[in-house]
């Protein structure tokens, strides 16, 4: 254990918001599957292995009436989180230096329990304890979110991990070990050239993953070089959960394992193999080479109901990141229109209601819509009243949700898609922007703001300054030499500076609205 603590002490694992573990998201998943979870606005949340509390703090900032407890056995990480909490003067989060093994009844019960990136990185006894905590400390209607590395996807990665562990076996400095591992993976992937055997492909996939994380040593250290990394099959995970009186609700990421996302023929075959939902999910993992899961669990007695109903959707708020590819989509029957989803993949449909629904949600972006707002809007867009009813929209939203295109939330996203006279970002964002480039938007996604001018502007958006005041602030920064302005690569003359600053400001504010960073 001490070596594990040591590894996090030397190289903290900075945690950011995971929107899929946010109570408003988790509650919506539970509601859509027939459960009645505790209201997120007034709930108690426990996070196990919370690192520096980045995820918990972001959630707590958006739910000021709820109480959050995070535990982690790494003092340095907890210290980092506490320093941030102190700066923000937040009172609804408690971060404790504590081992998961030491949790007992004195901690109380919680409506939502989160264990993200912990279960497969801990020894057997800790793993057992995580399930035990979910059984004993979860409120009767509570929901637990547990993420873990999954098989079969991790089988191939384990081969790369073994190589990396061997290559760094005598290296005690984690940063150097990470660098050596990156080198080896890149080298071996290069050696594989373009060969199509499974080994070569696994190496090139690992290289891609490392490149996607821009060679981030923290990622490599924790994903490839962690001493304990024990993925599990979904059926093994569920056997453990069931032993502890817990049952499966759904994956927290909609659409990620749904059999509906496979072709109807594949889906039909897998349904033939599977006797129940858990088995079906396992077969989906087999054919999709599943690598990671974020599973939601509740107590065994609750009734999970997988048929989406209008009553349940009326309790929720919907949104989509999918955008029409064309400027003015033609909603008429038979005309194909393309949309691009969150992962950049393009899909198309000829179905008028599907097209109208997606256009309607995209127009509201980044805000959410209620079921009735969406119903009225699609009726207007399709110029009909009676012919589109609750059942039609329920079918549409249900299938778009099952395929991961629509996200459901238990509360509206509070943000504006237009830039107001006195723009305002959340207090959390203003604090985050004063510390670095990663900020949490109103949709709980981490947004990377590489531009120092935009970051500076964000820190000043407390809702008291109009555009002219912001221009004056930026001008002061430019005069003091803290802000460099250029146009087409040339320095800006003092006379032109206010105009250029105005343009820079308006552009940055429009981007912030688009990224859901403005509250009002
Ligand atoms: C891979 S990190 C994930 C951190 C964070 N949940 C996230 O996803 O960003 C695993 C975390 O679990 C903590 N941890 C591991 N074993 C633990 C234990 N037995 N008790 C408390 N914390 C533990 C580590 O210190 C580390 O912060």
Coordinates of N, CA, C and O in Angstrom, one line a residue, residues 223-378:
X223 N -2.0 4.5 -16.4 CA -2.7 3.5 -17.2 C -1.8 2.3 -17.6 O -2.3 1.2 -17.7
X224 N -0.5 2.6 -17.7 CA 0.4 1.5 -18.1 C 1.4 1.0 -17.0 O 1.8 -0.1 -17.1
X225 N 1.7 1.8 -16.0 CA 2.8 1.5 -15.1 C 2.3 1.2 -13.7 O 3.1 1.0 -12.8
X226 N 1.0 1.4 -13.4 CA 0.5 1.2 -12.1 C 0.8 -0.3 -11.7 O 0.5 -1.2 -12.5
X227 N 1.3 -0.5 -10.5 CA 1.6 -1.8 -10.1 C 0.4 -2.7 -10.1 O 0.4 -3.9 -10.5
X228 N -0.7 -2.2 -9.6 CA -2.0 -2.9 -9.6 C -2.9 -2.4 -10.7 O -3.2 -1.2 -10.7
X229 N -3.2 -3.3 -11.6 CA -4.2 -2.9 -12.6 C -4.9 -4.1 -13.0 O -4.4 -4.9 -13.7
X230 N -6.1 -4.3 -12.4 CA -6.8 -5.6 -12.6 C -8.1 -5.4 -13.2 O -9.1 -5.2 -12.5
X231 N -8.2 -5.4 -14.6 CA -9.5 -5.2 -15.3 C -10.4 -6.4 -14.9 O -9.9 -7.4 -14.4
X232 N -11.6 -6.3 -15.2 CA -12.5 -7.4 -15.0 C -13.6 -7.4 -16.1 O -13.9 -6.4 -16.7
X233 N -14.1 -8.6 -16.3 CA -15.3 -8.8 -17.2 C -16.5 -8.2 -16.5 O -16.6 -8.3 -15.3
X234 N -17.4 -7.7 -17.3 CA -18.7 -7.2 -16.8 C -19.4 -8.3 -15.9 O -19.9 -8.0 -14.8
X235 N -19.4 -9.5 -16.4 CA -20.1 -10.5 -15.6 C -19.4 -10.8 -14.3 O -20.1 -11.1 -13.3
X236 N -18.1 -10.6 -14.2 CA -17.4 -10.7 -12.9 C -17.8 -9.6 -12.0 O -18.0 -9.8 -10.8
X237 N -17.8 -8.4 -12.6 CA -18.2 -7.2 -11.8 C -19.6 -7.4 -11.2 O -19.8 -7.1 -10.0
X238 N -20.5 -7.9 -12.1 CA -21.9 -8.0 -11.6 C -22.1 -9.1 -10.6 O -22.9 -9.0 -9.7
X239 N -21.2 -10.2 -10.7 CA -21.3 -11.3 -9.7 C -21.0 -10.7 -8.4 O -21.6 -11.0 -7.4
X240 N -19.9 -9.9 -8.3 CA -19.5 -9.2 -7.1 C -20.6 -8.3 -6.6 O -20.9 -8.3 -5.4
X241 N -21.2 -7.5 -7.5 CA -22.2 -6.6 -7.0 C -23.4 -7.3 -6.5 O -23.9 -7.0 -5.4
X242 N -23.8 -8.4 -7.2 CA -25.0 -9.1 -6.7 C -24.7 -9.8 -5.4 O -25.6 -9.9 -4.5
X243 N -23.5 -10.3 -5.2 CA -23.2 -10.9 -3.8 C -23.4 -9.8 -2.7 O -23.6 -10.2 -1.6
X244 N -23.3 -8.6 -3.1 CA -23.5 -7.5 -2.1 C -24.9 -6.9 -2.2 O -25.1 -5.7 -1.7
X245 N -25.8 -7.6 -2.8 CA -27.2 -7.1 -2.8 C -27.4 -5.9 -3.7 O -28.3 -5.1 -3.4
X246 N -26.6 -5.8 -4.7 CA -26.7 -4.6 -5.6 C -27.1 -5.1 -7.0 O -26.8 -6.3 -7.3
X247 N -27.8 -4.3 -7.7 CA -28.2 -4.7 -9.1 C -27.8 -3.6 -10.1 O -27.6 -2.5 -9.8
X248 N -27.8 -4.1 -11.3 CA -27.4 -3.2 -12.4 C -28.5 -2.3 -12.9 O -29.7 -2.7 -13.0
X249 N -28.2 -1.0 -13.0 CA -29.2 0.0 -13.6 C -28.9 0.2 -15.1 O -29.7 -0.1 -15.9
X250 N -27.7 0.7 -15.3 CA -27.3 1.0 -16.7 C -25.9 1.4 -16.7 O -25.3 1.6 -15.7
X251 N -25.3 1.6 -17.9 CA -24.0 2.3 -18.0 C -24.3 3.8 -17.8 O -25.4 4.3 -18.3
X252 N -23.4 4.5 -17.2 CA -23.7 5.9 -17.0 C -23.6 6.7 -18.4 O -24.2 7.7 -18.5
X253 N -22.8 6.2 -19.3 CA -22.7 6.8 -20.6 C -23.7 6.2 -21.5 O -23.6 5.1 -21.9
X254 N -24.7 7.0 -21.8 CA -25.8 6.4 -22.7 C -25.3 6.0 -24.0 O -24.4 6.7 -24.6
X255 N -25.8 4.9 -24.5 CA -25.4 4.5 -25.9 C -24.1 3.7 -26.0 O -23.8 3.2 -27.0
X256 N -23.4 3.7 -24.9 CA -22.0 3.1 -25.1 C -22.1 1.6 -25.2 O -21.2 1.0 -25.9
X257 N -23.0 1.0 -24.5 CA -23.0 -0.5 -24.6 C -24.4 -1.0 -25.1 O -24.7 -2.2 -25.1
X258 N -25.2 -0.1 -25.5 CA -26.6 -0.5 -25.8 C -26.6 -1.4 -27.0 O -26.0 -1.1 -28.1
X259 N -27.3 -2.5 -26.9 CA -27.4 -3.4 -28.0 C -28.1 -2.7 -29.2 O -27.8 -3.1 -30.4
X260 N -28.9 -1.7 -28.9 CA -29.5 -0.9 -30.0 C -28.5 -0.2 -30.9 O -28.9 0.1 -32.1
X261 N -27.3 0.0 -30.5 CA -26.4 0.6 -31.4 C -25.7 -0.3 -32.4 O -25.0 0.1 -33.3
X262 N -26.0 -1.6 -32.2 CA -25.5 -2.6 -33.1 C -26.5 -2.9 -34.2 O -27.6 -2.4 -34.1
X263 N -26.1 -3.6 -35.2 CA -27.1 -3.8 -36.3 C -28.2 -4.7 -35.8 O -27.9 -5.5 -34.9
X264 N -29.4 -4.6 -36.3 CA -30.5 -5.4 -35.8 C -30.2 -6.9 -35.8 O -30.5 -7.7 -34.9
X265 N -29.4 -7.4 -36.9 CA -29.1 -8.8 -37.0 C -28.2 -9.3 -35.8 O -28.4 -10.3 -35.2
X266 N -27.2 -8.4 -35.5 CA -26.2 -8.7 -34.5 C -27.0 -8.7 -33.1 O -26.8 -9.6 -32.3
X267 N -27.8 -7.7 -32.9 CA -28.6 -7.5 -31.7 C -29.5 -8.8 -31.5 O -29.5 -9.3 -30.4
X268 N -30.1 -9.2 -32.6 CA -31.0 -10.4 -32.4 C -30.2 -11.6 -32.0 O -30.7 -12.4 -31.1
X269 N -29.1 -11.8 -32.6 CA -28.2 -13.0 -32.2 C -27.8 -12.9 -30.8 O -27.9 -13.9 -30.0
X270 N -27.4 -11.7 -30.3 CA -26.9 -11.6 -29.0 C -28.0 -11.8 -28.0 O -27.8 -12.4 -26.9
X271 N -29.2 -11.4 -28.3 CA -30.4 -11.6 -27.5 C -30.7 -13.1 -27.3 O -31.2 -13.6 -26.3
X272 N -30.4 -13.8 -28.4 CA -30.6 -15.3 -28.4 C -29.6 -15.9 -27.4 O -30.0 -16.8 -26.7
X273 N -28.4 -15.4 -27.4 CA -27.3 -16.0 -26.5 C -27.6 -15.7 -25.0 O -27.3 -16.4 -24.1
X274 N -28.2 -14.5 -24.8 CA -28.3 -14.0 -23.4 C -29.6 -14.3 -22.8 O -30.7 -14.2 -23.4
X275 N -29.5 -14.7 -21.5 CA -30.8 -15.0 -20.7 C -31.3 -13.7 -20.1 O -32.5 -13.6 -19.7
X276 N -30.5 -12.8 -19.8 CA -30.9 -11.6 -19.1 C -30.1 -10.4 -19.5 O -29.1 -10.5 -20.3
X277 N -30.4 -9.2 -18.9 CA -29.7 -8.0 -19.3 C -28.2 -8.1 -19.0 O -27.4 -7.6 -19.9
X278 N -27.8 -8.6 -17.9 CA -26.4 -8.7 -17.6 C -25.6 -9.5 -18.6 O -24.6 -9.1 -19.2
X279 N -26.2 -10.6 -19.0 CA -25.6 -11.5 -20.0 C -25.5 -10.7 -21.4 O -24.5 -10.8 -22.1
X280 N -26.6 -10.1 -21.7 CA -26.6 -9.3 -22.9 C -25.5 -8.3 -23.0 O -24.8 -8.2 -24.0
X281 N -25.4 -7.6 -21.9 CA -24.3 -6.5 -21.9 C -22.9 -7.2 -22.1 O -22.0 -6.7 -22.7
X282 N -22.8 -8.4 -21.4 CA -21.5 -9.1 -21.6 C -21.2 -9.5 -23.0 O -20.1 -9.3 -23.5
X283 N -22.3 -10.0 -23.7 CA -22.0 -10.3 -25.1 C -21.7 -9.1 -26.0 O -20.9 -9.2 -26.9
X284 N -22.4 -8.0 -25.6 CA -22.1 -6.7 -26.4 C -20.6 -6.4 -26.2 O -19.9 -6.1 -27.1
X285 N -20.1 -6.6 -25.0 CA -18.7 -6.3 -24.7 C -17.8 -7.2 -25.5 O -16.8 -6.8 -26.0
X286 N -18.2 -8.5 -25.6 CA -17.4 -9.4 -26.4 C -17.3 -9.0 -27.9 O -16.2 -9.0 -28.4
X287 N -18.4 -8.5 -28.5 CA -18.3 -8.2 -29.9 C -17.7 -6.7 -30.1 O -17.3 -6.4 -31.2
X288 N -17.8 -5.9 -29.1 CA -17.3 -4.5 -29.3 C -15.9 -4.3 -28.6 O -15.4 -3.2 -28.6
X289 N -15.3 -5.4 -28.1 CA -14.0 -5.3 -27.4 C -13.9 -4.2 -26.4 O -13.0 -3.4 -26.4
X290 N -14.8 -4.2 -25.5 CA -15.0 -3.2 -24.4 C -13.8 -3.1 -23.6 O -13.2 -4.0 -23.1
X291 N -13.4 -1.8 -23.3 CA -12.2 -1.4 -22.6 C -12.4 -0.8 -21.2 O -11.6 -0.9 -20.3
X292 N -13.6 -0.1 -21.1 CA -13.8 0.6 -19.9 C -15.3 0.7 -19.6 O -16.1 0.8 -20.6
X293 N -15.7 0.6 -18.4 CA -17.1 0.7 -18.1 C -17.3 1.7 -16.9 O -16.5 1.9 -16.1
X294 N -18.5 2.4 -17.0 CA -18.9 3.2 -15.8 C -20.3 2.7 -15.5 O -21.3 3.1 -16.1
X295 N -20.4 1.8 -14.6 CA -21.7 1.1 -14.3 C -22.4 1.7 -13.1 O -21.8 2.1 -12.1
X296 N -23.7 1.8 -13.3 CA -24.6 2.4 -12.2 C -25.3 1.2 -11.5 O -25.8 0.3 -12.2
X297 N -25.2 1.2 -10.2 CA -25.9 0.2 -9.4 C -26.9 0.7 -8.4 O -26.7 1.9 -8.0
X298 N -27.9 -0.1 -8.1 CA -28.8 0.3 -7.0 C -29.0 -0.9 -6.1 O -28.6 -2.0 -6.5
X299 N -29.8 -0.7 -5.0 CA -30.0 -1.9 -4.2 C -30.9 -2.9 -4.9 O -31.8 -2.5 -5.8
X300 N -30.8 -4.2 -4.6 CA -31.4 -5.2 -5.3 C -33.0 -5.1 -5.3 O -33.6 -5.5 -6.3
X301 N -33.6 -4.6 -4.3 CA -35.0 -4.5 -4.2 C -35.7 -3.6 -5.1 O -36.9 -3.8 -5.5
X302 N -35.0 -2.6 -5.6 CA -35.6 -1.5 -6.5 C -36.0 -2.1 -7.8 O -35.3 -3.0 -8.3
X303 N -37.0 -1.5 -8.4 CA -37.5 -2.1 -9.7 C -37.0 -1.3 -10.9 O -37.4 -0.2 -11.1
X304 N -36.0 -1.9 -11.6 CA -35.5 -1.2 -12.8 C -36.4 -1.6 -14.0 O -36.7 -2.7 -14.2
X305 N -36.9 -0.6 -14.7 CA -37.9 -0.7 -15.8 C -37.3 -0.1 -17.0 O -37.2 1.1 -17.1
X306 N -37.1 -0.9 -18.0 CA -36.3 -0.3 -19.2 C -37.2 0.3 -20.3 O -36.7 0.7 -21.3
X307 N -38.5 0.3 -20.1 CA -39.3 1.0 -21.1 C -39.4 2.5 -20.8 O -39.9 2.9 -19.7
X308 N -39.0 3.3 -21.7 CA -39.0 4.8 -21.5 C -40.5 5.2 -21.7 O -41.1 4.8 -22.6
X309 N -40.9 6.1 -20.7 CA -42.3 6.6 -20.8 C -42.3 8.1 -20.8 O -41.4 8.7 -20.4
X310 N -43.4 8.7 -21.4 CA -43.5 10.1 -21.4 C -43.5 10.7 -20.0 O -42.9 11.8 -19.8
X311 N -44.1 10.0 -19.0 CA -44.1 10.5 -17.6 C -42.7 10.7 -17.1 O -42.3 11.7 -16.5
X312 N -41.8 9.7 -17.4 CA -40.4 9.8 -16.9 C -39.7 11.0 -17.7 O -39.0 11.7 -17.1
X313 N -39.9 11.0 -19.0 CA -39.2 12.1 -19.8 C -39.7 13.5 -19.3 O -38.9 14.4 -19.4
X314 N -40.9 13.6 -18.9 CA -41.4 14.9 -18.4 C -40.7 15.4 -17.1 O -40.7 16.5 -16.8
X315 N -40.0 14.4 -16.4 CA -39.3 14.8 -15.2 C -37.8 15.3 -15.6 O -37.1 15.7 -14.7
X316 N -37.5 15.1 -16.9 CA -36.1 15.3 -17.3 C -35.9 16.5 -18.3 O -36.9 17.1 -18.8
X317 N -34.7 16.8 -18.5 CA -34.3 17.9 -19.4 C -33.4 17.3 -20.5 O -32.5 16.5 -20.1
X318 N -33.6 17.6 -21.7 CA -32.8 17.0 -22.8 C -31.9 17.9 -23.6 O -32.2 19.1 -23.7
X319 N -30.8 17.3 -24.1 CA -29.9 18.1 -24.9 C -29.1 17.2 -25.8 O -29.1 16.0 -25.6
X320 N -28.6 17.7 -26.8 CA -27.7 16.9 -27.7 C -26.5 17.8 -28.2 O -26.7 19.0 -28.3
X321 N -25.4 17.1 -28.4 CA -24.3 17.8 -28.9 C -24.3 17.7 -30.4 O -23.5 18.3 -31.2
X322 N -25.2 16.8 -30.9 CA -25.2 16.5 -32.4 C -25.7 17.8 -33.1 O -26.5 18.5 -32.6
X323 N -25.0 18.1 -34.2 CA -25.3 19.3 -34.9 C -25.6 18.9 -36.4 O -24.9 18.1 -36.9
X324 N -26.6 19.6 -37.0 CA -26.8 19.3 -38.4 C -25.5 19.7 -39.2 O -24.9 20.7 -38.9
X325 N -25.2 18.9 -40.2 CA -24.0 19.2 -41.0 C -24.3 20.4 -42.0 O -23.5 21.3 -42.1
X326 N -25.5 20.4 -42.6 CA -25.9 21.4 -43.5 C -26.4 22.6 -42.7 O -26.8 22.5 -41.6
X327 N -26.5 23.8 -43.5 CA -27.0 25.0 -42.8 C -28.5 25.0 -42.5 O -29.0 25.4 -41.5
X328 N -29.2 24.5 -43.5 CA -30.7 24.6 -43.4 C -31.3 23.2 -43.7 O -31.8 23.0 -44.8
X329 N -31.3 22.3 -42.7 CA -31.7 20.9 -43.0 C -33.2 20.9 -43.5 O -34.0 21.6 -43.1
X330 N -33.4 20.1 -44.5 CA -34.7 19.9 -45.1 C -35.4 18.8 -44.3 O -34.9 17.7 -44.3
X331 N -36.5 19.2 -43.7 CA -37.2 18.2 -42.8 C -38.2 17.3 -43.5 O -38.8 16.5 -42.8
X332 N -38.3 17.5 -44.8 CA -39.4 16.7 -45.5 C -39.0 15.2 -45.5 O -37.9 14.8 -45.6
X333 N -40.1 14.4 -45.5 CA -40.0 12.9 -45.7 C -39.1 12.6 -46.8 O -39.1 13.2 -47.9
X334 N -38.2 11.6 -46.6 CA -37.4 11.1 -47.7 C -36.1 11.8 -48.0 O -35.3 11.3 -48.7
X335 N -36.0 13.0 -47.5 CA -34.7 13.8 -47.8 C -33.7 13.4 -46.7 O -34.0 13.5 -45.5
X336 N -32.5 13.0 -47.1 CA -31.5 12.6 -46.2 C -30.7 13.8 -45.6 O -30.3 14.7 -46.4
X337 N -30.6 13.9 -44.3 CA -29.8 15.0 -43.7 C -28.8 14.4 -42.8 O -29.1 13.4 -42.0
X338 N -27.6 15.0 -42.7 CA -26.5 14.4 -41.9 C -26.4 15.2 -40.6 O -26.6 16.5 -40.6
X339 N -26.0 14.5 -39.6 CA -25.7 15.2 -38.3 C -24.3 14.7 -37.8 O -24.0 13.5 -38.1
X340 N -23.7 15.5 -37.0 CA -22.4 15.1 -36.4 C -22.5 14.9 -34.9 O -23.0 15.9 -34.3
X341 N -22.1 13.8 -34.4 CA -22.3 13.6 -32.9 C -21.1 14.1 -32.1 O -20.1 14.6 -32.7
X342 N -21.2 13.8 -30.8 CA -20.1 14.4 -29.9 C -18.8 13.8 -30.2 O -17.8 14.5 -30.0
X343 N -18.7 12.6 -30.7 CA -17.4 12.0 -31.0 C -16.9 12.4 -32.5 O -16.0 11.8 -33.0
X344 N -17.7 13.2 -33.1 CA -17.3 13.7 -34.5 C -17.9 12.8 -35.6 O -17.7 13.0 -36.8
X345 N -18.5 11.6 -35.2 CA -19.0 10.7 -36.2 C -20.3 11.3 -36.9 O -21.1 11.9 -36.2
X346 N -20.4 11.1 -38.2 CA -21.5 11.6 -38.9 C -22.6 10.5 -39.1 O -22.2 9.3 -39.4
X347 N -23.8 10.8 -38.8 CA -24.9 9.8 -39.1 C -26.0 10.6 -39.8 O -26.0 11.8 -39.8
X348 N -26.8 9.9 -40.6 CA -27.9 10.6 -41.3 C -29.2 9.9 -41.2 O -29.3 8.7 -40.8
X349 N -30.2 10.7 -41.4 CA -31.6 10.1 -41.3 C -32.5 10.9 -42.3 O -32.2 12.0 -42.7
X350 N -33.6 10.2 -42.7 CA -34.6 10.8 -43.6 C -35.9 11.1 -42.8 O -36.8 11.7 -43.3
X351 N -35.9 10.6 -41.6 CA -37.1 10.6 -40.8 C -37.4 12.1 -40.3 O -36.6 12.7 -39.6
X352 N -38.6 12.6 -40.7 CA -38.9 14.0 -40.4 C -38.8 14.4 -38.9 O -38.2 15.4 -38.5
X353 N -39.4 13.5 -38.1 CA -39.4 13.8 -36.7 C -38.0 13.8 -36.1 O -37.7 14.6 -35.3
X354 N -37.2 12.8 -36.5 CA -35.8 12.7 -36.0 C -35.1 13.9 -36.4 O -34.4 14.5 -35.6
X355 N -35.2 14.4 -37.7 CA -34.5 15.6 -38.1 C -35.0 16.8 -37.3 O -34.2 17.6 -36.9
X356 N -36.3 16.9 -37.2 CA -36.9 18.1 -36.5 C -36.4 18.1 -35.0 O -36.0 19.1 -34.5
X357 N -36.4 16.9 -34.4 CA -36.0 16.8 -33.0 C -34.6 17.3 -32.8 O -34.2 18.0 -31.9
X358 N -33.7 16.8 -33.7 CA -32.3 17.1 -33.5 C -32.0 18.6 -33.9 O -31.2 19.2 -33.2
X359 N -32.7 19.1 -34.9 CA -32.6 20.5 -35.2 C -33.1 21.4 -34.0 O -32.4 22.4 -33.7
X360 N -34.1 21.0 -33.4 CA -34.7 21.7 -32.3 C -33.7 21.7 -31.1 O -33.5 22.8 -30.5
X361 N -33.2 20.6 -30.8 CA -32.2 20.5 -29.6 C -30.9 21.3 -30.0 O -30.3 22.0 -29.1
X362 N -30.5 21.2 -31.2 CA -29.3 21.9 -31.6 C -29.5 23.4 -31.6 O -28.6 24.2 -31.2
X363 N -30.7 23.9 -31.9 CA -31.0 25.3 -31.8 C -30.9 25.8 -30.4 O -30.6 27.0 -30.1
X364 N -31.3 25.0 -29.4 CA -31.3 25.4 -28.0 C -29.9 25.3 -27.4 O -29.7 25.9 -26.4
X365 N -29.0 24.6 -28.0 CA -27.6 24.5 -27.5 C -27.0 25.8 -27.0 O -27.2 26.8 -27.7
X366 N -26.3 25.8 -25.9 CA -26.0 24.7 -25.0 C -27.0 24.5 -23.9 O -26.8 23.8 -23.0
X367 N -28.2 25.1 -24.1 CA -29.2 24.9 -23.1 C -30.0 23.6 -23.3 O -30.0 23.1 -24.4
X368 N -30.7 23.2 -22.3 CA -31.5 22.0 -22.4 C -33.0 22.3 -22.7 O -33.4 23.5 -22.6
X369 N -33.8 21.4 -23.1 CA -35.2 21.6 -23.3 C -36.0 20.6 -22.5 O -35.5 19.5 -22.3
X370 N -37.2 21.0 -22.1 CA -38.1 20.0 -21.5 C -38.8 19.2 -22.6 O -38.8 19.6 -23.8
X371 N -39.4 18.1 -22.2 CA -40.2 17.3 -23.2 C -41.2 18.2 -23.9 O -41.4 18.1 -25.1
X372 N -42.0 19.0 -23.1 CA -43.1 19.8 -23.8 C -42.5 20.9 -24.6 O -43.1 21.2 -25.7
X373 N -41.4 21.5 -24.2 CA -40.8 22.5 -25.1 C -40.4 21.9 -26.4 O -40.6 22.4 -27.5
X374 N -39.9 20.7 -26.3 CA -39.4 20.0 -27.6 C -40.6 19.6 -28.4 O -40.6 19.7 -29.6
X375 N -41.6 19.1 -27.8 CA -42.9 18.7 -28.5 C -43.4 19.9 -29.3 O -43.7 19.8 -30.5
X376 N -43.6 21.0 -28.6 CA -44.1 22.2 -29.3 C -43.2 22.7 -30.4 O -43.7 23.0 -31.5
X377 N -41.9 22.6 -30.2 CA -41.0 23.1 -31.2 C -41.0 22.2 -32.4 O -41.0 22.7 -33.5
X378 N -41.0 20.9 -32.2 CA -41.0 20.0 -33.4 C -42.3 20.1 -34.2 O -42.3 20.1 -35.4

